[in-house]
Amino acid sequence: MRADPENTWDSVESLSPVSEKTAETIELLQPDVKTSELDKIIVRGGNPLRGEIKISGAKNAVLKHMCAALLTDDAVTFTNVPVGLRDVRFLGQVLSHLGMTVALSSDGKAILRAQTIKTHIAPYDLVRKMRASVLVLGPLLARHGQAEVSLPGGCSIGGRPIDLHLKGLEAMGADISIESGYIKAKAPQGLTGALIEFPFVSVGATDQLLMAATLAKGETILRNAAREPEIVDQGNALIKMGAQIEGLGTSEIRIQGVERLHGTTHDVVADRIETGTYMCAVGLTGGELRLKKTQTSLLPALIAPLVRAGLTIEQDGQDILVARSAPLVRGTDIMTEPHPGFPTDMQAQFMAMMCLCDGASMITETIFENRFMHVPELNRMGANIRVQGQSAIVRGVKKLTGAEVMATDLRASVALVLAGLVAEGTTTVNRVYHLERGYENIVQKLSGVGAMIEKI
Ligand code: EPZ
């Protein structure tokens, strides 16, 4: 086992001295206790948004980076980490349970080290709160030869099965059984490279097998692999840790297994869904925003319909300038697809923007079976939306009126906040903890650009 002296834990300070803010290191493992199930967000509509918002690192990248730190006994440092997200803290809890030391500092730095694995069991009460925990399975198997992970339950947008994850790991030589709600996986001789052809694109299964393959014996080929920017970011971090990967961002990824991985420092890619969310906010309220440290190249399939709808979007160096030119957005049809298609995680926000469009918009959801829960709540605010199977027809109305609404998942929650930014009167969004899973400091970010929004 080659040791990389410069990457051992005791030298991590010399590598990247953790800022003096370490003293404020957020004691991980405590989800933001300030947010209780009763917390609400109050929004008063009517203000255009003007100013700048710093876009955080991508939630759907950093959760995988944290799991990937299980693949080495060196310290791994990530920067531009959205340390405020509940999902980051919950996953930190799961990883710490497994034996990883996880330290976050308020300047967005995470230093993770799984020097030894204390246990290979990820228990139900932790996994149920954090579906992405299932992504510890591949790394634990690859590094440790065994894993027991509670089956993640479904969630409000769908059953969210993980059959592709398990079939792929079995193809790599793991022995997997499901017993009393737990996935019990063994690979005492380690994993072996395999050709894996996905019947349809799965981001999670691609992440899972990409990580497992880095330490498998021989070559793994992932066909019909996911091409999301978060997968590319995950692969780039693994390459910096010593993995041999080709084809990131294409539908065929080839991985040559290596003996071990070592530590590195990696800057997390910008959150394209947070970026798109604030673009739709401008589409609703009018005004102009400078979205800092993000790229239009992360959202190829979102830019076109937003421009067709009447937004002006321009990359200005490291930032994106977005403004609404016409007094109303034009009705525009979209259909969600795996990247580089229109992102399913932007469907609810785009629908909120279409509520006040000049005309109508047909929105088709092809990824998840139940991702229209925001429709009845938007209709209670005066929208005119009708669901027909996988599609929703949105007919533009003159105005929305504030109401008491309830959020059911992360993206539905934020769609209701967006609608509240333009609705007449006051909108109260309940179950705010959904929001705080995926939008770092959203109340501060929006009030900082003129929105009348507060958390009570
Ligand atoms: C990831 O979920 C994201 N989550 C989701 O974001 C995102 O909506 C989704 O990818 C699609 O882009 C994270 O990255 C943590 P999939 P994931 O595997 O990996 C089915 C958000 O709001 N499927 O690409 O679970 C599955 O049920 C969240 O940030 C199987 O049938 O998505 C779904 O219908 C929501 N079997 C479809 O494939 C499997 O083994 C796509 O799922 C795996 C998936």
PDB file of N, CA, C and O in Angstrom, residues 324-379:
ATOM      1  N   ARG A 324     -35.320  40.016 -16.681  1.00  0.00           N
ATOM      2  CA  ARG A 324     -36.507  39.741 -17.484  1.00  0.00           C
ATOM      3  C   ARG A 324     -36.736  40.940 -18.366  1.00  0.00           C
ATOM      4  O   ARG A 324     -36.826  42.064 -17.844  1.00  0.00           O
ATOM      5  N   SER A 325     -36.801  40.717 -19.678  1.00  0.00           N
ATOM      6  CA  SER A 325     -36.925  41.845 -20.607  1.00  0.00           C
ATOM      7  C   SER A 325     -38.398  42.218 -20.753  1.00  0.00           C
ATOM      8  O   SER A 325     -38.797  43.305 -20.386  1.00  0.00           O
ATOM      9  N   ALA A 326     -39.241  41.301 -21.192  1.00  0.00           N
ATOM     10  CA  ALA A 326     -40.659  41.646 -21.442  1.00  0.00           C
ATOM     11  C   ALA A 326     -41.403  41.752 -20.111  1.00  0.00           C
ATOM     12  O   ALA A 326     -40.959  41.216 -19.097  1.00  0.00           O
ATOM     13  N   PRO A 327     -42.573  42.447 -20.100  1.00  0.00           N
ATOM     14  CA  PRO A 327     -43.324  42.566 -18.845  1.00  0.00           C
ATOM     15  C   PRO A 327     -43.864  41.207 -18.370  1.00  0.00           C
ATOM     16  O   PRO A 327     -44.098  41.005 -17.196  1.00  0.00           O
ATOM     17  N   LEU A 328     -44.008  40.262 -19.290  1.00  0.00           N
ATOM     18  CA  LEU A 328     -44.504  38.942 -18.890  1.00  0.00           C
ATOM     19  C   LEU A 328     -43.666  37.880 -19.573  1.00  0.00           C
ATOM     20  O   LEU A 328     -43.100  38.127 -20.635  1.00  0.00           O
ATOM     21  N   VAL A 329     -43.598  36.683 -19.020  1.00  0.00           N
ATOM     22  CA  VAL A 329     -42.899  35.616 -19.738  1.00  0.00           C
ATOM     23  C   VAL A 329     -43.867  34.971 -20.728  1.00  0.00           C
ATOM     24  O   VAL A 329     -45.072  34.892 -20.460  1.00  0.00           O
ATOM     25  N   ARG A 330     -43.328  34.514 -21.833  1.00  0.00           N
ATOM     26  CA  ARG A 330     -44.150  33.840 -22.845  1.00  0.00           C
ATOM     27  C   ARG A 330     -44.311  32.367 -22.472  1.00  0.00           C
ATOM     28  O   ARG A 330     -43.413  31.749 -21.919  1.00  0.00           O
ATOM     29  N   GLY A 331     -45.473  31.820 -22.767  1.00  0.00           N
ATOM     30  CA  GLY A 331     -45.710  30.394 -22.501  1.00  0.00           C
ATOM     31  C   GLY A 331     -44.710  29.557 -23.286  1.00  0.00           C
ATOM     32  O   GLY A 331     -44.483  29.803 -24.465  1.00  0.00           O
ATOM     33  N   THR A 332     -44.047  28.593 -22.613  1.00  0.00           N
ATOM     34  CA  THR A 332     -43.018  27.764 -23.256  1.00  0.00           C
ATOM     35  C   THR A 332     -43.165  26.323 -22.773  1.00  0.00           C
ATOM     36  O   THR A 332     -43.346  26.107 -21.573  1.00  0.00           O
ATOM     37  N   ASP A 333     -43.117  25.370 -23.706  1.00  0.00           N
ATOM     38  CA  ASP A 333     -43.254  23.958 -23.315  1.00  0.00           C
ATOM     39  C   ASP A 333     -41.896  23.375 -22.932  1.00  0.00           C
ATOM     40  O   ASP A 333     -40.877  23.738 -23.527  1.00  0.00           O
ATOM     41  N   ILE A 334     -41.889  22.480 -21.941  1.00  0.00           N
ATOM     42  CA  ILE A 334     -40.641  21.749 -21.626  1.00  0.00           C
ATOM     43  C   ILE A 334     -40.965  20.299 -21.291  1.00  0.00           C
ATOM     44  O   ILE A 334     -42.106  19.980 -20.945  1.00  0.00           O
ATOM     45  N   MET A 335     -39.955  19.445 -21.405  1.00  0.00           N
ATOM     46  CA  MET A 335     -40.077  18.041 -21.001  1.00  0.00           C
ATOM     47  C   MET A 335     -38.782  17.667 -20.265  1.00  0.00           C
ATOM     48  O   MET A 335     -37.683  17.955 -20.759  1.00  0.00           O
ATOM     49  N   THR A 336     -38.905  17.059 -19.096  1.00  0.00           N
ATOM     50  CA  THR A 336     -37.682  16.733 -18.339  1.00  0.00           C
ATOM     51  C   THR A 336     -37.032  15.477 -18.934  1.00  0.00           C
ATOM     52  O   THR A 336     -37.718  14.558 -19.393  1.00  0.00           O
ATOM     53  N   GLU A 337     -35.693  15.483 -18.926  1.00  0.00           N
ATOM     54  CA  GLU A 337     -34.917  14.347 -19.464  1.00  0.00           C
ATOM     55  C   GLU A 337     -33.595  14.276 -18.709  1.00  0.00           C
ATOM     56  O   GLU A 337     -33.186  15.279 -18.124  1.00  0.00           O
ATOM     57  N   PRO A 338     -32.904  13.134 -18.761  1.00  0.00           N
ATOM     58  CA  PRO A 338     -31.555  13.097 -18.180  1.00  0.00           C
ATOM     59  C   PRO A 338     -30.663  14.133 -18.867  1.00  0.00           C
ATOM     60  O   PRO A 338     -30.928  14.545 -19.992  1.00  0.00           O
ATOM     61  N   HIS A 339     -29.657  14.611 -18.168  1.00  0.00           N
ATOM     62  CA  HIS A 339     -28.700  15.584 -18.736  1.00  0.00           C
ATOM     63  C   HIS A 339     -28.117  15.027 -20.038  1.00  0.00           C
ATOM     64  O   HIS A 339     -27.871  13.811 -20.114  1.00  0.00           O
ATOM     65  N   PRO A 340     -27.978  15.835 -21.064  1.00  0.00           N
ATOM     66  CA  PRO A 340     -28.096  17.306 -21.088  1.00  0.00           C
ATOM     67  C   PRO A 340     -29.501  17.821 -21.368  1.00  0.00           C
ATOM     68  O   PRO A 340     -29.643  18.967 -21.754  1.00  0.00           O
ATOM     69  N   GLY A 341     -30.523  17.022 -21.085  1.00  0.00           N
ATOM     70  CA  GLY A 341     -31.909  17.484 -21.261  1.00  0.00           C
ATOM     71  C   GLY A 341     -32.346  18.389 -20.119  1.00  0.00           C
ATOM     72  O   GLY A 341     -31.587  18.663 -19.197  1.00  0.00           O
ATOM     73  N   PHE A 342     -33.595  18.805 -20.132  1.00  0.00           N
ATOM     74  CA  PHE A 342     -34.116  19.739 -19.132  1.00  0.00           C
ATOM     75  C   PHE A 342     -34.141  19.036 -17.774  1.00  0.00           C
ATOM     76  O   PHE A 342     -34.717  17.964 -17.646  1.00  0.00           O
ATOM     77  N   PRO A 343     -33.528  19.593 -16.722  1.00  0.00           N
ATOM     78  CA  PRO A 343     -33.410  18.876 -15.451  1.00  0.00           C
ATOM     79  C   PRO A 343     -34.745  18.725 -14.709  1.00  0.00           C
ATOM     80  O   PRO A 343     -35.458  19.705 -14.511  1.00  0.00           O
ATOM     81  N   THR A 344     -35.055  17.507 -14.272  1.00  0.00           N
ATOM     82  CA  THR A 344     -36.279  17.276 -13.511  1.00  0.00           C
ATOM     83  C   THR A 344     -36.305  18.128 -12.244  1.00  0.00           C
ATOM     84  O   THR A 344     -37.371  18.546 -11.799  1.00  0.00           O
ATOM     85  N   ASP A 345     -35.127  18.427 -11.690  1.00  0.00           N
ATOM     86  CA  ASP A 345     -35.076  19.212 -10.446  1.00  0.00           C
ATOM     87  C   ASP A 345     -35.434  20.679 -10.685  1.00  0.00           C
ATOM     88  O   ASP A 345     -35.528  21.444  -9.733  1.00  0.00           O
ATOM     89  N   MET A 346     -35.646  21.051 -11.978  1.00  0.00           N
ATOM     90  CA  MET A 346     -36.047  22.430 -12.273  1.00  0.00           C
ATOM     91  C   MET A 346     -37.512  22.501 -12.712  1.00  0.00           C
ATOM     92  O   MET A 346     -38.034  23.580 -13.002  1.00  0.00           O
ATOM     93  N   GLN A 347     -38.181  21.366 -12.763  1.00  0.00           N
ATOM     94  CA  GLN A 347     -39.545  21.318 -13.326  1.00  0.00           C
ATOM     95  C   GLN A 347     -40.531  22.142 -12.512  1.00  0.00           C
ATOM     96  O   GLN A 347     -41.281  22.960 -13.047  1.00  0.00           O
ATOM     97  N   ALA A 348     -40.502  22.002 -11.184  1.00  0.00           N
ATOM     98  CA  ALA A 348     -41.469  22.720 -10.332  1.00  0.00           C
ATOM     99  C   ALA A 348     -41.235  24.226 -10.408  1.00  0.00           C
ATOM    100  O   ALA A 348     -42.179  25.011 -10.488  1.00  0.00           O
ATOM    101  N   GLN A 349     -39.977  24.630 -10.407  1.00  0.00           N
ATOM    102  CA  GLN A 349     -39.655  26.062 -10.425  1.00  0.00           C
ATOM    103  C   GLN A 349     -40.076  26.687 -11.754  1.00  0.00           C
ATOM    104  O   GLN A 349     -40.624  27.784 -11.798  1.00  0.00           O
ATOM    105  N   PHE A 350     -39.856  25.943 -12.850  1.00  0.00           N
ATOM    106  CA  PHE A 350     -40.243  26.450 -14.172  1.00  0.00           C
ATOM    107  C   PHE A 350     -41.762  26.580 -14.253  1.00  0.00           C
ATOM    108  O   PHE A 350     -42.305  27.555 -14.781  1.00  0.00           O
ATOM    109  N   MET A 351     -42.450  25.594 -13.652  1.00  0.00           N
ATOM    110  CA  MET A 351     -43.924  25.631 -13.657  1.00  0.00           C
ATOM    111  C   MET A 351     -44.419  26.861 -12.899  1.00  0.00           C
ATOM    112  O   MET A 351     -45.333  27.557 -13.348  1.00  0.00           O
ATOM    113  N   ALA A 352     -43.789  27.147 -11.775  1.00  0.00           N
ATOM    114  CA  ALA A 352     -44.196  28.333 -10.997  1.00  0.00           C
ATOM    115  C   ALA A 352     -44.065  29.574 -11.876  1.00  0.00           C
ATOM    116  O   ALA A 352     -44.949  30.434 -11.912  1.00  0.00           O
ATOM    117  N   MET A 353     -42.986  29.643 -12.639  1.00  0.00           N
ATOM    118  CA  MET A 353     -42.768  30.815 -13.485  1.00  0.00           C
ATOM    119  C   MET A 353     -43.834  30.906 -14.584  1.00  0.00           C
ATOM    120  O   MET A 353     -44.288  31.979 -14.949  1.00  0.00           O
ATOM    121  N   MET A 354     -44.309  29.751 -15.061  1.00  0.00           N
ATOM    122  CA  MET A 354     -45.284  29.744 -16.157  1.00  0.00           C
ATOM    123  C   MET A 354     -46.694  30.113 -15.677  1.00  0.00           C
ATOM    124  O   MET A 354     -47.570  30.392 -16.496  1.00  0.00           O
ATOM    125  N   CYS A 355     -46.911  30.159 -14.351  1.00  0.00           N
ATOM    126  CA  CYS A 355     -48.275  30.456 -13.859  1.00  0.00           C
ATOM    127  C   CYS A 355     -48.760  31.805 -14.371  1.00  0.00           C
ATOM    128  O   CYS A 355     -49.956  32.005 -14.574  1.00  0.00           O
ATOM    129  N   LEU A 356     -47.844  32.770 -14.534  1.00  0.00           N
ATOM    130  CA  LEU A 356     -48.237  34.136 -14.958  1.00  0.00           C
ATOM    131  C   LEU A 356     -47.851  34.379 -16.413  1.00  0.00           C
ATOM    132  O   LEU A 356     -47.736  35.521 -16.847  1.00  0.00           O
ATOM    133  N   CYS A 357     -47.649  33.301 -17.177  1.00  0.00           N
ATOM    134  CA  CYS A 357     -47.141  33.520 -18.544  1.00  0.00           C
ATOM    135  C   CYS A 357     -48.229  34.113 -19.437  1.00  0.00           C
ATOM    136  O   CYS A 357     -49.423  34.058 -19.124  1.00  0.00           O
ATOM    137  N   ASP A 358     -47.773  34.652 -20.547  1.00  0.00           N
ATOM    138  CA  ASP A 358     -48.680  35.183 -21.568  1.00  0.00           C
ATOM    139  C   ASP A 358     -48.946  34.026 -22.535  1.00  0.00           C
ATOM    140  O   ASP A 358     -48.113  33.704 -23.373  1.00  0.00           O
ATOM    141  N   GLY A 359     -50.025  33.271 -22.260  1.00  0.00           N
ATOM    142  CA  GLY A 359     -50.285  32.091 -23.113  1.00  0.00           C
ATOM    143  C   GLY A 359     -50.401  30.847 -22.254  1.00  0.00           C
ATOM    144  O   GLY A 359     -50.987  30.881 -21.165  1.00  0.00           O
ATOM    145  N   ALA A 360     -49.800  29.758 -22.710  1.00  0.00           N
ATOM    146  CA  ALA A 360     -49.893  28.494 -21.961  1.00  0.00           C
ATOM    147  C   ALA A 360     -48.583  27.731 -22.112  1.00  0.00           C
ATOM    148  O   ALA A 360     -47.765  28.032 -22.979  1.00  0.00           O
ATOM    149  N   SER A 361     -48.415  26.719 -21.212  1.00  0.00           N
ATOM    150  CA  SER A 361     -47.167  25.936 -21.239  1.00  0.00           C
ATOM    151  C   SER A 361     -47.504  24.485 -20.910  1.00  0.00           C
ATOM    152  O   SER A 361     -48.259  24.220 -19.964  1.00  0.00           O
ATOM    153  N   MET A 362     -46.932  23.558 -21.694  1.00  0.00           N
ATOM    154  CA  MET A 362     -47.119  22.141 -21.377  1.00  0.00           C
ATOM    155  C   MET A 362     -45.816  21.622 -20.762  1.00  0.00           C
ATOM    156  O   MET A 362     -44.740  21.760 -21.360  1.00  0.00           O
ATOM    157  N   ILE A 363     -45.956  21.082 -19.565  1.00  0.00           N
ATOM    158  CA  ILE A 363     -44.778  20.620 -18.820  1.00  0.00           C
ATOM    159  C   ILE A 363     -44.883  19.116 -18.624  1.00  0.00           C
ATOM    160  O   ILE A 363     -45.845  18.627 -18.049  1.00  0.00           O
ATOM    161  N   THR A 364     -43.923  18.361 -19.164  1.00  0.00           N
ATOM    162  CA  THR A 364     -43.965  16.895 -19.101  1.00  0.00           C
ATOM    163  C   THR A 364     -42.819  16.375 -18.248  1.00  0.00           C
ATOM    164  O   THR A 364     -41.668  16.759 -18.453  1.00  0.00           O
ATOM    165  N   GLU A 365     -43.176  15.514 -17.275  1.00  0.00           N
ATOM    166  CA  GLU A 365     -42.176  14.964 -16.330  1.00  0.00           C
ATOM    167  C   GLU A 365     -41.944  13.503 -16.701  1.00  0.00           C
ATOM    168  O   GLU A 365     -42.850  12.685 -16.612  1.00  0.00           O
ATOM    169  N   THR A 366     -40.717  13.173 -17.124  1.00  0.00           N
ATOM    170  CA  THR A 366     -40.469  11.798 -17.578  1.00  0.00           C
ATOM    171  C   THR A 366     -39.577  11.015 -16.622  1.00  0.00           C
ATOM    172  O   THR A 366     -39.354   9.829 -16.801  1.00  0.00           O
ATOM    173  N   ILE A 367     -39.054  11.653 -15.578  1.00  0.00           N
ATOM    174  CA  ILE A 367     -38.073  10.967 -14.714  1.00  0.00           C
ATOM    175  C   ILE A 367     -38.729  10.325 -13.502  1.00  0.00           C
ATOM    176  O   ILE A 367     -38.480   9.168 -13.192  1.00  0.00           O
ATOM    177  N   PHE A 368     -39.571  11.093 -12.804  1.00  0.00           N
ATOM    178  CA  PHE A 368     -40.198  10.558 -11.582  1.00  0.00           C
ATOM    179  C   PHE A 368     -41.693  10.409 -11.797  1.00  0.00           C
ATOM    180  O   PHE A 368     -42.302  11.188 -12.543  1.00  0.00           O
ATOM    181  N   GLU A 369     -42.258   9.422 -11.072  1.00  0.00           N
ATOM    182  CA  GLU A 369     -43.668   9.092 -11.320  1.00  0.00           C
ATOM    183  C   GLU A 369     -44.640  10.012 -10.589  1.00  0.00           C
ATOM    184  O   GLU A 369     -45.806  10.043 -10.884  1.00  0.00           O
ATOM    185  N   ASN A 370     -44.155  10.781  -9.626  1.00  0.00           N
ATOM    186  CA  ASN A 370     -45.111  11.580  -8.867  1.00  0.00           C
ATOM    187  C   ASN A 370     -44.528  12.937  -8.510  1.00  0.00           C
ATOM    188  O   ASN A 370     -44.317  13.257  -7.344  1.00  0.00           O
ATOM    189  N   ARG A 371     -44.200  13.722  -9.486  1.00  0.00           N
ATOM    190  CA  ARG A 371     -43.497  14.961  -9.196  1.00  0.00           C
ATOM    191  C   ARG A 371     -44.332  16.187  -9.589  1.00  0.00           C
ATOM    192  O   ARG A 371     -43.818  17.174 -10.079  1.00  0.00           O
ATOM    193  N   PHE A 372     -45.676  16.105  -9.322  1.00  0.00           N
ATOM    194  CA  PHE A 372     -46.538  17.269  -9.572  1.00  0.00           C
ATOM    195  C   PHE A 372     -47.245  17.723  -8.300  1.00  0.00           C
ATOM    196  O   PHE A 372     -48.304  18.344  -8.354  1.00  0.00           O
ATOM    197  N   MET A 373     -46.674  17.406  -7.112  1.00  0.00           N
ATOM    198  CA  MET A 373     -47.380  17.756  -5.864  1.00  0.00           C
ATOM    199  C   MET A 373     -47.477  19.266  -5.662  1.00  0.00           C
ATOM    200  O   MET A 373     -48.285  19.738  -4.875  1.00  0.00           O
ATOM    201  N   HIS A 374     -46.668  20.020  -6.374  1.00  0.00           N
ATOM    202  CA  HIS A 374     -46.757  21.477  -6.220  1.00  0.00           C
ATOM    203  C   HIS A 374     -47.985  22.025  -6.950  1.00  0.00           C
ATOM    204  O   HIS A 374     -48.417  23.142  -6.681  1.00  0.00           O
ATOM    205  N   VAL A 375     -48.590  21.195  -7.850  1.00  0.00           N
ATOM    206  CA  VAL A 375     -49.718  21.706  -8.663  1.00  0.00           C
ATOM    207  C   VAL A 375     -50.912  22.126  -7.807  1.00  0.00           C
ATOM    208  O   VAL A 375     -51.362  23.277  -7.897  1.00  0.00           O
ATOM    209  N   PRO A 376     -51.444  21.247  -6.930  1.00  0.00           N
ATOM    210  CA  PRO A 376     -52.608  21.684  -6.155  1.00  0.00           C
ATOM    211  C   PRO A 376     -52.319  22.921  -5.298  1.00  0.00           C
ATOM    212  O   PRO A 376     -53.172  23.788  -5.134  1.00  0.00           O
ATOM    213  N   GLU A 377     -51.093  23.008  -4.794  1.00  0.00           N
ATOM    214  CA  GLU A 377     -50.766  24.171  -3.954  1.00  0.00           C
ATOM    215  C   GLU A 377     -50.692  25.444  -4.808  1.00  0.00           C
ATOM    216  O   GLU A 377     -51.170  26.507  -4.395  1.00  0.00           O
ATOM    217  N   LEU A 378     -50.127  25.340  -6.004  1.00  0.00           N
ATOM    218  CA  LEU A 378     -50.076  26.543  -6.879  1.00  0.00           C
ATOM    219  C   LEU A 378     -51.500  26.936  -7.289  1.00  0.00           C
ATOM    220  O   LEU A 378     -51.848  28.123  -7.338  1.00  0.00           O
ATOM    221  N   ASN A 379     -52.347  25.922  -7.549  1.00  0.00           N
ATOM    222  CA  ASN A 379     -53.735  26.252  -7.921  1.00  0.00           C
ATOM    223  C   ASN A 379     -54.459  26.964  -6.782  1.00  0.00           C
ATOM    224  O   ASN A 379     -55.292  27.833  -7.011  1.00  0.00           O
TER     225      ASN A 379
END
